[in-house]
XYZ file of C-alpha atoms in Angstrom:
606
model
C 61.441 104.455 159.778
C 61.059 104.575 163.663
C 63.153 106.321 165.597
C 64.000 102.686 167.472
C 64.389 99.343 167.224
C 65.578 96.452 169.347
C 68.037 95.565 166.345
C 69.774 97.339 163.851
C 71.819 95.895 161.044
C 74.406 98.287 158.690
C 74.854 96.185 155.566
C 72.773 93.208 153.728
C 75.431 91.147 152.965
C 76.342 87.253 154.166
C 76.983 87.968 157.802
C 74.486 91.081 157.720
C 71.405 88.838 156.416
C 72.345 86.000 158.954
C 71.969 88.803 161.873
C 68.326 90.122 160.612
C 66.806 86.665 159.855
C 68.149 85.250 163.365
C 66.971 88.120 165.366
C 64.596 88.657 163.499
C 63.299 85.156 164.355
C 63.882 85.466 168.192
C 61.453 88.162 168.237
C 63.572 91.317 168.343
C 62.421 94.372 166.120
C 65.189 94.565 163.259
C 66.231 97.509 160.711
C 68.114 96.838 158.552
C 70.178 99.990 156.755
C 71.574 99.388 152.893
C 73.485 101.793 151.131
C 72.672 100.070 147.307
C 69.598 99.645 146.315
C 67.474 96.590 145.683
C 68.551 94.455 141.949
C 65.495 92.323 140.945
C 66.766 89.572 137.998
C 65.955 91.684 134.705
C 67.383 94.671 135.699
C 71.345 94.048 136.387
C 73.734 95.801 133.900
C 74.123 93.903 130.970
C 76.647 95.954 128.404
C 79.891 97.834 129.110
C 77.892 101.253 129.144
C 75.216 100.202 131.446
C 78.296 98.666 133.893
C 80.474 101.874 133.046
C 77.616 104.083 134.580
C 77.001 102.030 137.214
C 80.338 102.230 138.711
C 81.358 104.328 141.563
C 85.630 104.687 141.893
C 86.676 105.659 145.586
C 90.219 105.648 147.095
C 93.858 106.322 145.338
C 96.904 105.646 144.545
C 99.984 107.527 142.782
C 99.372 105.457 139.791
C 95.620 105.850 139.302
C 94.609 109.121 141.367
C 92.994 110.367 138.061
C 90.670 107.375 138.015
C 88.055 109.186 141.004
C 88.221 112.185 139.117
C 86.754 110.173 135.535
C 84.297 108.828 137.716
C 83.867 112.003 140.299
C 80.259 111.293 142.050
C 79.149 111.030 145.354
C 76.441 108.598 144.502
C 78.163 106.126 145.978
C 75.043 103.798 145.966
C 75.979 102.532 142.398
C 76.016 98.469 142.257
C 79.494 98.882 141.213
C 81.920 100.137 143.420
C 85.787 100.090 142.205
C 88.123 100.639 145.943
C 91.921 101.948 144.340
C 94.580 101.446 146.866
C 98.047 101.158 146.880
C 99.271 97.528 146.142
C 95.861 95.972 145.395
C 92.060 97.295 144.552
C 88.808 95.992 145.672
C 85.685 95.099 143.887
C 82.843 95.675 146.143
C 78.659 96.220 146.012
C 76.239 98.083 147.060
C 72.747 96.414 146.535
C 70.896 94.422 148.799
C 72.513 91.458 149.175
C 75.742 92.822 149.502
C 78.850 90.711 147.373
C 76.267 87.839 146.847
C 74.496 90.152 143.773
C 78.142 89.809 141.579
C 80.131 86.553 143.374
C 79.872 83.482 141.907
C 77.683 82.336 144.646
C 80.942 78.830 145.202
C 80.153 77.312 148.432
C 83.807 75.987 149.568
C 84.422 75.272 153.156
C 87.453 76.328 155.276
C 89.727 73.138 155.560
C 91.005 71.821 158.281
C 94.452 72.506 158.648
C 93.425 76.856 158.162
C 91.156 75.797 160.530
C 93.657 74.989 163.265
C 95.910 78.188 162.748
C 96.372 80.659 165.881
C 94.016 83.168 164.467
C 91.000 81.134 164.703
C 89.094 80.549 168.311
C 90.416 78.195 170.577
C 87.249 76.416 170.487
C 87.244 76.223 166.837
C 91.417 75.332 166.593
C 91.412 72.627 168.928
C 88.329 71.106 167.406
C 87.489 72.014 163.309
C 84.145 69.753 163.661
C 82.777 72.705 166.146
C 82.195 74.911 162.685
C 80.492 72.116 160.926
C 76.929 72.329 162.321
C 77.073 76.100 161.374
C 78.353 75.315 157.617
C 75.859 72.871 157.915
C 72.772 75.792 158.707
C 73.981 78.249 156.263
C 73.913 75.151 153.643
C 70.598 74.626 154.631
C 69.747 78.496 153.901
C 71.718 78.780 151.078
C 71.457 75.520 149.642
C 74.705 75.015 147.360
C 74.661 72.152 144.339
C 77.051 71.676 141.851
C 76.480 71.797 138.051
C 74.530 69.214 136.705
C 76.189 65.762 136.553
C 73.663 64.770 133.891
C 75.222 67.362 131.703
C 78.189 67.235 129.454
C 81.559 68.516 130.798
C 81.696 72.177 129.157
C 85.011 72.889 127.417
C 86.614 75.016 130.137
C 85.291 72.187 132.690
C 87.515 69.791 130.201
C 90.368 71.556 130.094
C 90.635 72.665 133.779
C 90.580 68.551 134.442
C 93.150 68.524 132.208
C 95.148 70.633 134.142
C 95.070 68.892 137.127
C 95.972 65.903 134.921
C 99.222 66.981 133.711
C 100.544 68.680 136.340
C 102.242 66.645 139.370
C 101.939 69.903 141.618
C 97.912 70.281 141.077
C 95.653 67.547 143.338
C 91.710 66.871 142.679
C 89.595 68.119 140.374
C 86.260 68.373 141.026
C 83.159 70.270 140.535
C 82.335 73.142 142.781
C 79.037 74.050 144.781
C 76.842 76.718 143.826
C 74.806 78.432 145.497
C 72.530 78.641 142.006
C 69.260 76.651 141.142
C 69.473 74.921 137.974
C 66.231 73.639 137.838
C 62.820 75.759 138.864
C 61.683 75.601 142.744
C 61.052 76.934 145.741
C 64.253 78.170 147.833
C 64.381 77.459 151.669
C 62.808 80.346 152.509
C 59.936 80.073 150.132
C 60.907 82.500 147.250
C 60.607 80.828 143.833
C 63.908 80.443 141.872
C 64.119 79.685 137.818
C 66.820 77.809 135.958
C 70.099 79.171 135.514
C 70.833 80.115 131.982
C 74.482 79.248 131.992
C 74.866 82.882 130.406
C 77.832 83.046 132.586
C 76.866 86.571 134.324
C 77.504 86.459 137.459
C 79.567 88.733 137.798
C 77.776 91.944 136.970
C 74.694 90.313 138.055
C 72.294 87.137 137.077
C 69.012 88.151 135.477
C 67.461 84.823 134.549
C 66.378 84.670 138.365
C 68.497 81.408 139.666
C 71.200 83.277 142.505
C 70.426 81.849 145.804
C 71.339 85.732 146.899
C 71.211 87.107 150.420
C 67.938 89.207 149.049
C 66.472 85.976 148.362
C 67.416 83.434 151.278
C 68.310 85.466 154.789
C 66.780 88.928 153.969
C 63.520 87.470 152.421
C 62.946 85.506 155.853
C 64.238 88.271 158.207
C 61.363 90.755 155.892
C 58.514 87.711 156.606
C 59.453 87.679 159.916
C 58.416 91.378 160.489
C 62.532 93.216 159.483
C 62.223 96.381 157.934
C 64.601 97.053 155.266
C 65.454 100.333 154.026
C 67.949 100.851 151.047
C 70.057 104.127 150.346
C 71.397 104.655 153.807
C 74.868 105.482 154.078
C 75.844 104.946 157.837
C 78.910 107.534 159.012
C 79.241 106.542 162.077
C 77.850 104.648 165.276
C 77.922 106.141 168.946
C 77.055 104.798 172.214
C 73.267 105.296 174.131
C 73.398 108.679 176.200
C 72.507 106.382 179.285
C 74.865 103.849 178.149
C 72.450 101.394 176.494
C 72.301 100.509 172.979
C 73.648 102.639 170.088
C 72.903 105.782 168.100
C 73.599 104.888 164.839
C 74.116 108.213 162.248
C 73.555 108.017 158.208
C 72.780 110.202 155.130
C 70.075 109.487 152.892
C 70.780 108.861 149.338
C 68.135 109.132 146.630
C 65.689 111.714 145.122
C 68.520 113.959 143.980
C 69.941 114.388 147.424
C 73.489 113.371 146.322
C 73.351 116.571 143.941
C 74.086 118.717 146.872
C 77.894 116.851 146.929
C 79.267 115.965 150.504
C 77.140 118.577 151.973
C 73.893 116.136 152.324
C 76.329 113.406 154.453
C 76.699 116.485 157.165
C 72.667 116.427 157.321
C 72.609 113.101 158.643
C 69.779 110.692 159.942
C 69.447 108.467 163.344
C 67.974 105.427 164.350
C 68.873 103.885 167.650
C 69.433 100.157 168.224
C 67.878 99.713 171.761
C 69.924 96.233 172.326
C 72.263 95.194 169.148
C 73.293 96.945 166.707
C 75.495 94.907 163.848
C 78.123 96.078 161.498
C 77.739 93.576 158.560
C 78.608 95.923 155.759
C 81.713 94.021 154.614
C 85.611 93.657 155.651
C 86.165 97.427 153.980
C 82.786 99.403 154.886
C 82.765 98.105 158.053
C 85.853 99.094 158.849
C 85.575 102.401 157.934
C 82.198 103.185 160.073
C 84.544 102.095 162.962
C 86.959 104.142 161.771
C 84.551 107.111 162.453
C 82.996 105.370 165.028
C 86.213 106.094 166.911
C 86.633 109.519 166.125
C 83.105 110.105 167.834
C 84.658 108.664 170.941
C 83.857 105.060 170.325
C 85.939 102.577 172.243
C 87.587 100.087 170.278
C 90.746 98.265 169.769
C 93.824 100.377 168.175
C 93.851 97.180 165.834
C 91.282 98.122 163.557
C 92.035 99.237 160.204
C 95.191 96.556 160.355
C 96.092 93.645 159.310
C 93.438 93.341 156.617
C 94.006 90.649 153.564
C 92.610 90.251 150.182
C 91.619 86.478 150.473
C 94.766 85.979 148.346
C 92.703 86.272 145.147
C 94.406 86.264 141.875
C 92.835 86.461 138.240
C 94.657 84.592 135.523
C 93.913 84.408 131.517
C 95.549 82.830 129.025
C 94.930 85.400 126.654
C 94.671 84.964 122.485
C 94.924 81.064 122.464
C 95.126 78.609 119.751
C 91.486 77.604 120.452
C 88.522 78.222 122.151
C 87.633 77.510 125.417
C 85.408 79.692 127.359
C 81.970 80.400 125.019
C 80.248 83.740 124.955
C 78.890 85.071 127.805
C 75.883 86.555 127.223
C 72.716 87.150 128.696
C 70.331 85.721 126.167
C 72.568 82.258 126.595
C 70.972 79.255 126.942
C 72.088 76.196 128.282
C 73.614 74.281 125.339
C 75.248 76.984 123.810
C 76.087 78.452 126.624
C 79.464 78.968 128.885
C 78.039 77.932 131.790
C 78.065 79.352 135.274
C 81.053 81.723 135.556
C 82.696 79.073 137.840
C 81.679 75.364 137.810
C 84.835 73.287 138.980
C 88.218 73.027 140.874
C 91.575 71.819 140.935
C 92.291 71.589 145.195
C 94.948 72.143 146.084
C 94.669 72.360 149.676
C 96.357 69.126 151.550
C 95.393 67.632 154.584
C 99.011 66.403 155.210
C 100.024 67.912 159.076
C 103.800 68.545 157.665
C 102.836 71.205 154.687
C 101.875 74.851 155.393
C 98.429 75.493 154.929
C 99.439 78.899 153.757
C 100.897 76.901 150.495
C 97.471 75.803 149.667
C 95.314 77.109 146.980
C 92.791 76.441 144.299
C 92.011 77.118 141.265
C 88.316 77.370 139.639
C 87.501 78.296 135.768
C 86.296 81.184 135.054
C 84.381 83.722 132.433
C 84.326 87.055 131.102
C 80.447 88.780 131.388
C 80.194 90.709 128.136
C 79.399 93.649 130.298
C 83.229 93.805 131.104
C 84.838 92.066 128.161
C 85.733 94.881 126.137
C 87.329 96.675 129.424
C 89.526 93.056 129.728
C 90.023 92.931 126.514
C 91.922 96.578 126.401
C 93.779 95.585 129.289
C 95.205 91.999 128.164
C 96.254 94.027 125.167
C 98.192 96.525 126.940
C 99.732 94.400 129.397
C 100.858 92.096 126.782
C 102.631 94.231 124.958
C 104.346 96.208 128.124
C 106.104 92.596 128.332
C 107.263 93.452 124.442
C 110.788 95.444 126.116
C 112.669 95.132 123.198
C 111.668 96.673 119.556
C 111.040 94.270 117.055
C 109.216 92.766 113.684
C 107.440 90.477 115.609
C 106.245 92.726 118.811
C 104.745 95.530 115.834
C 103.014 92.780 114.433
C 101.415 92.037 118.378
C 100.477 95.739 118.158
C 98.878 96.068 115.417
C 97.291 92.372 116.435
C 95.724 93.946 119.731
C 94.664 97.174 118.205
C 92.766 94.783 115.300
C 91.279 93.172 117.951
C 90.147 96.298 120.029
C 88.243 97.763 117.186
C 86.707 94.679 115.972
C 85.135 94.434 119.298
C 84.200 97.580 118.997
C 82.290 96.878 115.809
C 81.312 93.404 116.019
C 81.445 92.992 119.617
C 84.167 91.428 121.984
C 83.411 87.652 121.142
C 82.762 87.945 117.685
C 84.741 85.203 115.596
C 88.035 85.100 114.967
C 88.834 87.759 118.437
C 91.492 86.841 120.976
C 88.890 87.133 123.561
C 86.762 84.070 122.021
C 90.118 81.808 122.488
C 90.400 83.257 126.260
C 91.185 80.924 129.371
C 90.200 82.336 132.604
C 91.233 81.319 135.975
C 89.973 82.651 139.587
C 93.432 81.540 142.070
C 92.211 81.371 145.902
C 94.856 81.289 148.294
C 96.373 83.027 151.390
C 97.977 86.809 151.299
C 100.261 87.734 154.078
C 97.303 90.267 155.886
C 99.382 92.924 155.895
C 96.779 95.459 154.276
C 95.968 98.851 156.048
C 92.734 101.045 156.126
C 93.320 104.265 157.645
C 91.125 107.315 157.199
C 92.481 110.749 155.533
C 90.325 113.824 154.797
C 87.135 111.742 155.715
C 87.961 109.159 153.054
C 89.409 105.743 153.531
C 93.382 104.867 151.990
C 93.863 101.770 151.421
C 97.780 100.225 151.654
C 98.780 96.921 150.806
C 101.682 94.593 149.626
C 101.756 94.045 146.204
C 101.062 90.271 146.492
C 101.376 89.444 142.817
C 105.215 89.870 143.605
C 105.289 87.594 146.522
C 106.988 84.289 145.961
C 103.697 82.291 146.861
C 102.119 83.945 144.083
C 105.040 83.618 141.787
C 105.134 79.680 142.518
C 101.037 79.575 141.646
C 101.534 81.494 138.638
C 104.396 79.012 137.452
C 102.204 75.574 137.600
C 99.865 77.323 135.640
C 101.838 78.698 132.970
C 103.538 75.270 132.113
C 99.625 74.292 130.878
C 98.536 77.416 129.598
C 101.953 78.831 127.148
C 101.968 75.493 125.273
C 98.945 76.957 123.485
C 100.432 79.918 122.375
C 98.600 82.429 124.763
C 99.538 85.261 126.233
C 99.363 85.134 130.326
C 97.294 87.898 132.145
C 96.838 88.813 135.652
C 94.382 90.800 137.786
C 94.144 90.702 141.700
C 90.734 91.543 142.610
C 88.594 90.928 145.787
C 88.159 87.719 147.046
C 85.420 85.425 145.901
C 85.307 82.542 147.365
C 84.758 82.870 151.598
C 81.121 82.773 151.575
C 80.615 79.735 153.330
C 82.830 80.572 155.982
C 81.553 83.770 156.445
C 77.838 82.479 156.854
C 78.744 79.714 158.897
C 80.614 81.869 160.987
C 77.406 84.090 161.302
C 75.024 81.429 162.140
C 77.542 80.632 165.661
C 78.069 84.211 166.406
C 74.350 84.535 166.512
C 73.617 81.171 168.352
C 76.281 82.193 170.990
C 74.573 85.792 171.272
C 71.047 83.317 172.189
C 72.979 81.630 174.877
C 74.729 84.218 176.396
C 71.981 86.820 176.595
C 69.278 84.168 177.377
C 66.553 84.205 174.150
C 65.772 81.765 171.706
C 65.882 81.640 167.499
C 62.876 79.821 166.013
C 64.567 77.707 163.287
C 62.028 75.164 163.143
C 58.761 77.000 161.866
C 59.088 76.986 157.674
C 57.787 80.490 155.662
C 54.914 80.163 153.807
C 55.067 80.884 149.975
C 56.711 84.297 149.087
C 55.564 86.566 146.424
C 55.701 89.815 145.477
C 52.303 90.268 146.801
C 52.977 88.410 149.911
C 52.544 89.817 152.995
C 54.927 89.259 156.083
C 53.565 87.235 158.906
C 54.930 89.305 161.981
C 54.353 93.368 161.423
C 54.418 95.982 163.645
C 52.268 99.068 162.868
C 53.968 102.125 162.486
C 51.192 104.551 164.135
C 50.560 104.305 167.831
C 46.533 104.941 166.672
C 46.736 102.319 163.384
C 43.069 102.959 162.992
C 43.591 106.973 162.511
C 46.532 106.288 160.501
C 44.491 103.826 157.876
C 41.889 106.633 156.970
C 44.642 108.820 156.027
C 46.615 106.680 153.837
C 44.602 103.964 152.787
C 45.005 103.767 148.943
C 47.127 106.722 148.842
C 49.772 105.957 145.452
C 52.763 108.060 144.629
C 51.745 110.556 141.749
C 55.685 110.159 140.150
C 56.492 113.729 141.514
C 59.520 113.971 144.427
C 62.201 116.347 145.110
C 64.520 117.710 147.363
C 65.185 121.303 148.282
C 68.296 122.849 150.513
C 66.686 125.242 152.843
C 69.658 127.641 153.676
C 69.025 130.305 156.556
C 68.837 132.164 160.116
C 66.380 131.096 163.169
C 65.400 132.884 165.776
C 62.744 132.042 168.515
C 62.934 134.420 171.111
C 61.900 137.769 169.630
C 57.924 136.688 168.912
C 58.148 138.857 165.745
C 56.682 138.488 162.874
C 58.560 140.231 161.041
C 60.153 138.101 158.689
C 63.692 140.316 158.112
C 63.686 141.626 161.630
C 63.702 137.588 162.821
C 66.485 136.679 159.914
C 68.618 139.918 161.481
C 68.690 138.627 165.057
C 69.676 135.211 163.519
C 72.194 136.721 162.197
C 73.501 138.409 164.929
C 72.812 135.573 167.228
C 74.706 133.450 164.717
C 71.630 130.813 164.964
C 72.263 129.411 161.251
C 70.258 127.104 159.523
C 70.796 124.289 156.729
C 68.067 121.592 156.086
C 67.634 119.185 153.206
C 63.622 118.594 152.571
C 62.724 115.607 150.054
C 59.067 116.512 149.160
C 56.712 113.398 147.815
C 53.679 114.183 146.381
C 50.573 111.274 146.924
C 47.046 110.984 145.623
C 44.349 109.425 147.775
C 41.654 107.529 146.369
C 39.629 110.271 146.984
C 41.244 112.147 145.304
C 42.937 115.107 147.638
C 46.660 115.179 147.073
C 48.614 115.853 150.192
C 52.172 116.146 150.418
C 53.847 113.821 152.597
C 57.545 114.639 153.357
C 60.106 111.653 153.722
């Protein structure tokens, strides 16, 4: 890494990738600072183990605080990460590409009458067209398509269009966009995509190589267009240029065992500086939190930060233990015609263009899937939350009990969709809508609280929840409901990127070079703009030139006194004055050992 760069970027997600490709593209040096790591397809977590250990649980509540003690670690570069709060928890990532590794990649635009609520821009509220060139570019990037029309209508497809058939309340069904190849190409960036399975993984990662991710679309053109990307770098905080320009931007290094030293390593921190931008991009809660330091390290910024946060108004809904099937097994050796299909494929809209309704009243509501890497977890929790609506003692709720326990352990021993299980005859919804943004971030103790409304008690959510229990408690299941993160503001997110960025052109006078198309990219491509890292390239080639990593790294804590003034030698003499000089000492050294191709084997620290 160099100690500079024209552009930094904290995150990889939607709005982080637009920022690296774009200035990337106008000529600016760009860094780019991860915490995850990079997730090629064929290596996501596939069963509940491999997804149990890659989880990282921050935050708290009074009703969970023992949950970040299970799952005590301070690698908090896991794909995985589970946010507790009080009121409502967050699923996050950490991987480049940000959310887009384990959304379901639905491309739905903002409509009009959100559009034209106080919040937004003038420019955008008094005319909703002004976003549509941008949706428009990130389309382009991203390149959304719906599932197949010249496939059959999968049975949760089928019975979701049922829904909005038999319901008055509900409006038009349709099927969503993707942003998922389901045939094998070339993306718009060059990378080549494969066919998705219809394993119905999204969630916890697609392997089969058909996610049109951030890592694949806006970070693969920002790398060919000379961004450096580094992964494992936790940024703390950001503080303004000694000489007032640019930024100073602080962050520990994760990997090679450093995270074994506990919160110590995050006080030996790292720096780059962002000589003209640097961008926060590392979502609506890590973002807020670096500013949260930020301020702390005398960074100016609004006293609004931190409040009136929202959850997207997300709500999870299955109709648990039904008469019949309805969602297939997901699994990640699926194919197509045996498959569930992509975890979401179509929508009931209810969002109405009608100037008299509230656009806070509108929602929709997409099908949904279980990956098998989470379906036993679900499966406990249906279970348990069906039977604390069993108040009074009875026959009949035993019989549930002993039902739900039946079903635990045959998962257990024949897996969670083997025949005949509750969770093979599972309906599952994802609910978008509006929350009332009344969500809090503070800091405590260096660690971020989260406090929010419970919004499943609101009477917006309780009229949602009623439409769709008239369809789904006809069929004799049980209704369960989870409020997780979000999934479905992608495309507003982007687009919103792509004008932020062309605004930043215009008002600091450079230009973005959309019009010249990448090349092919491979794994052994190479990127068309790079920058060497040695001011003498041609000394620095004959020192590393086919120098490979020998598989041995490590990381020491060297723990001690300095002292430069005495000229001693004397090694306890120096440590005493030190001492008494109070000059103390704590470095973490990661150690990497190389062999050249002649085959010396100098050690090259990182």
């Amino acid at each position: 890494m160099r100690p500079g760069y024209d552009v930094v970027v904290v995150g990889s997600g939607y709005g982080a990738g637009v920022a690296a490709s774009r200035m990337a593209r106008a000529g600016r040096s760009v860094a780019v600072l991860e915490l995850g790591w990079e997730w090629r397809p064929g290596y996501f977590p596939q069963t509940p183990f491999q997804c149990l250990t890659g989880m990282h649980v921050t935050g708290g509540t009074t009703k969970t605080s023992c949950l970040p003690r299970l799952f005590s670690s301070e690698n908090a570069s896991r794909l995985f990460q589970l946010v507790l709060g009080d009121g409502q928890h967050f699923a996050v990532a950490h991987g480049l590409g940000g959310g887009s590794l384990i959304n379901c990649g639905v491309f739905l635009e903002a409509d009009a009458q959100t559009l034209q609520m106080c919040p937004w821009p003038s420019e955008i509220r008094d005319d909703v067209s002004a976003l549509q060139p941008y949706y428009a570019r990130a389309a382009t990037v991203l390149q959304p398509s719906v599932y197949p029309e010249n496939v059959s209508l999968l049975e949760k497809m089928e019975h979701l269009q049922g829904l909005s058939k038999s319901s008055s309340e509900i409006q038009k069904f349709y099927r969503v966009p993707l942003t998922t190849f389901f045939k094998s190409s070339r993306n718009s960036v060059g990378v080549t995509m494969r066919p998705n399975s219809g394993s119905g993984q999204e969630c916890t990662g697609l392997n089969d190589g058909s996610k049109n991710s951030v890592a694949t679309t806006y970070l693969a053109d920002a790398w060919d267009w000379g961004a450096e990307i580094f992964c494992g770098c936790e940024v703390q905080y950001v503080e303004q240029g000694v000489d007032g320009k640019g930024y100073v931007i602080y962050f520990a290094r994760h990997g090679s065992g450093r995270e074994e030293f506990g919160e110590e390593f995050k006080h030996q921190l790292f720096w780059v500086k962002a000589k003209e931008f640097c961008f926060l991009g590392a979502g609506a809660l890590g973002t807020t939190e670096i500013l949260l330091r930020s301020r702390k390290h005398a960074m100016r910024m609004s006293s609004l930060v931190g409040m009136n946060m929202s959850g997207n108004g997300a709500m999870l809904i299955f109709g648990y233990n039904r008469s019949s099937d309805v969602d297939r097994k997901a699994s990640a050796k699926a194919r197509m015609k045996s498959a569930p299909g992509p975890t979401i494929t179509s929508v009931v809209d209810h969002r109405s263009s009608s100037q008299s309704q509230n656009p806070l009243a509108g929602f929709v509501i997409e099908d949904g899937g279980i990956p098998t890497g989470v379906s036993l977890f679900m499966q406990i929790m249906l279970v348990l939350q069906s039977i604390g609506k069993q108040a009074a003692f009875s026959l009949r709720n035993m019989w549930f009990l002993l039902q739900g326990l039946f079903a635990i352990l045959g998962s257990l021993i024949f897996g969670a969709y083997a025949q005949g299980t509750a969770t093979q005859r599972i309906s599952t919804y994802f609910v978008m809508s509006h929350d009332s943004n009344e969500a809090k971030l503070t800091m405590k103790g260096g660690k971020p609280l989260y406090r929010a409304p419970a919004e499943g008690r609101s009477e917006h959510f309780t009229a949602m929840k009623a439409i769709l229990n008239k369809f789904i408690e006809p069929s004799g299941a049980k209704i369960g409901y989870f409020y997780p993160y979000g999934v479905n503001p992608i495309a507003t997110i982007t687009a919103l990127a792509e004008r932020s960025l062309a605004l930043l052109a215009e008002k600091y006078a450079f230009s973005i070079n959309l019009e010249t198309r990448n090349g092919n990219l491979d794994v052994n491509s190479v990127p068309r703009v790079s920058k060497p890292l040695h001011p003498h390239p041609d000394k620095a080639t004959t020192i590393t030139k086919g120098a490979k990593p020998i598989g041995w790294k490590f990381t020491e804590a060297l723990d001690g006194y300095i002292d430069i003034n005495s000229g001693s030698e004397d090694f306890a003499v120096c440590e005493s004055r030190g001492k008494s000089s109070s000059c103390a000492m704590l470095a973490y050294l990661t150690v990497e050992i190389f062999c050249n191709s002649k085959g010396r084997r100098p050690f090259i620290v990182l």
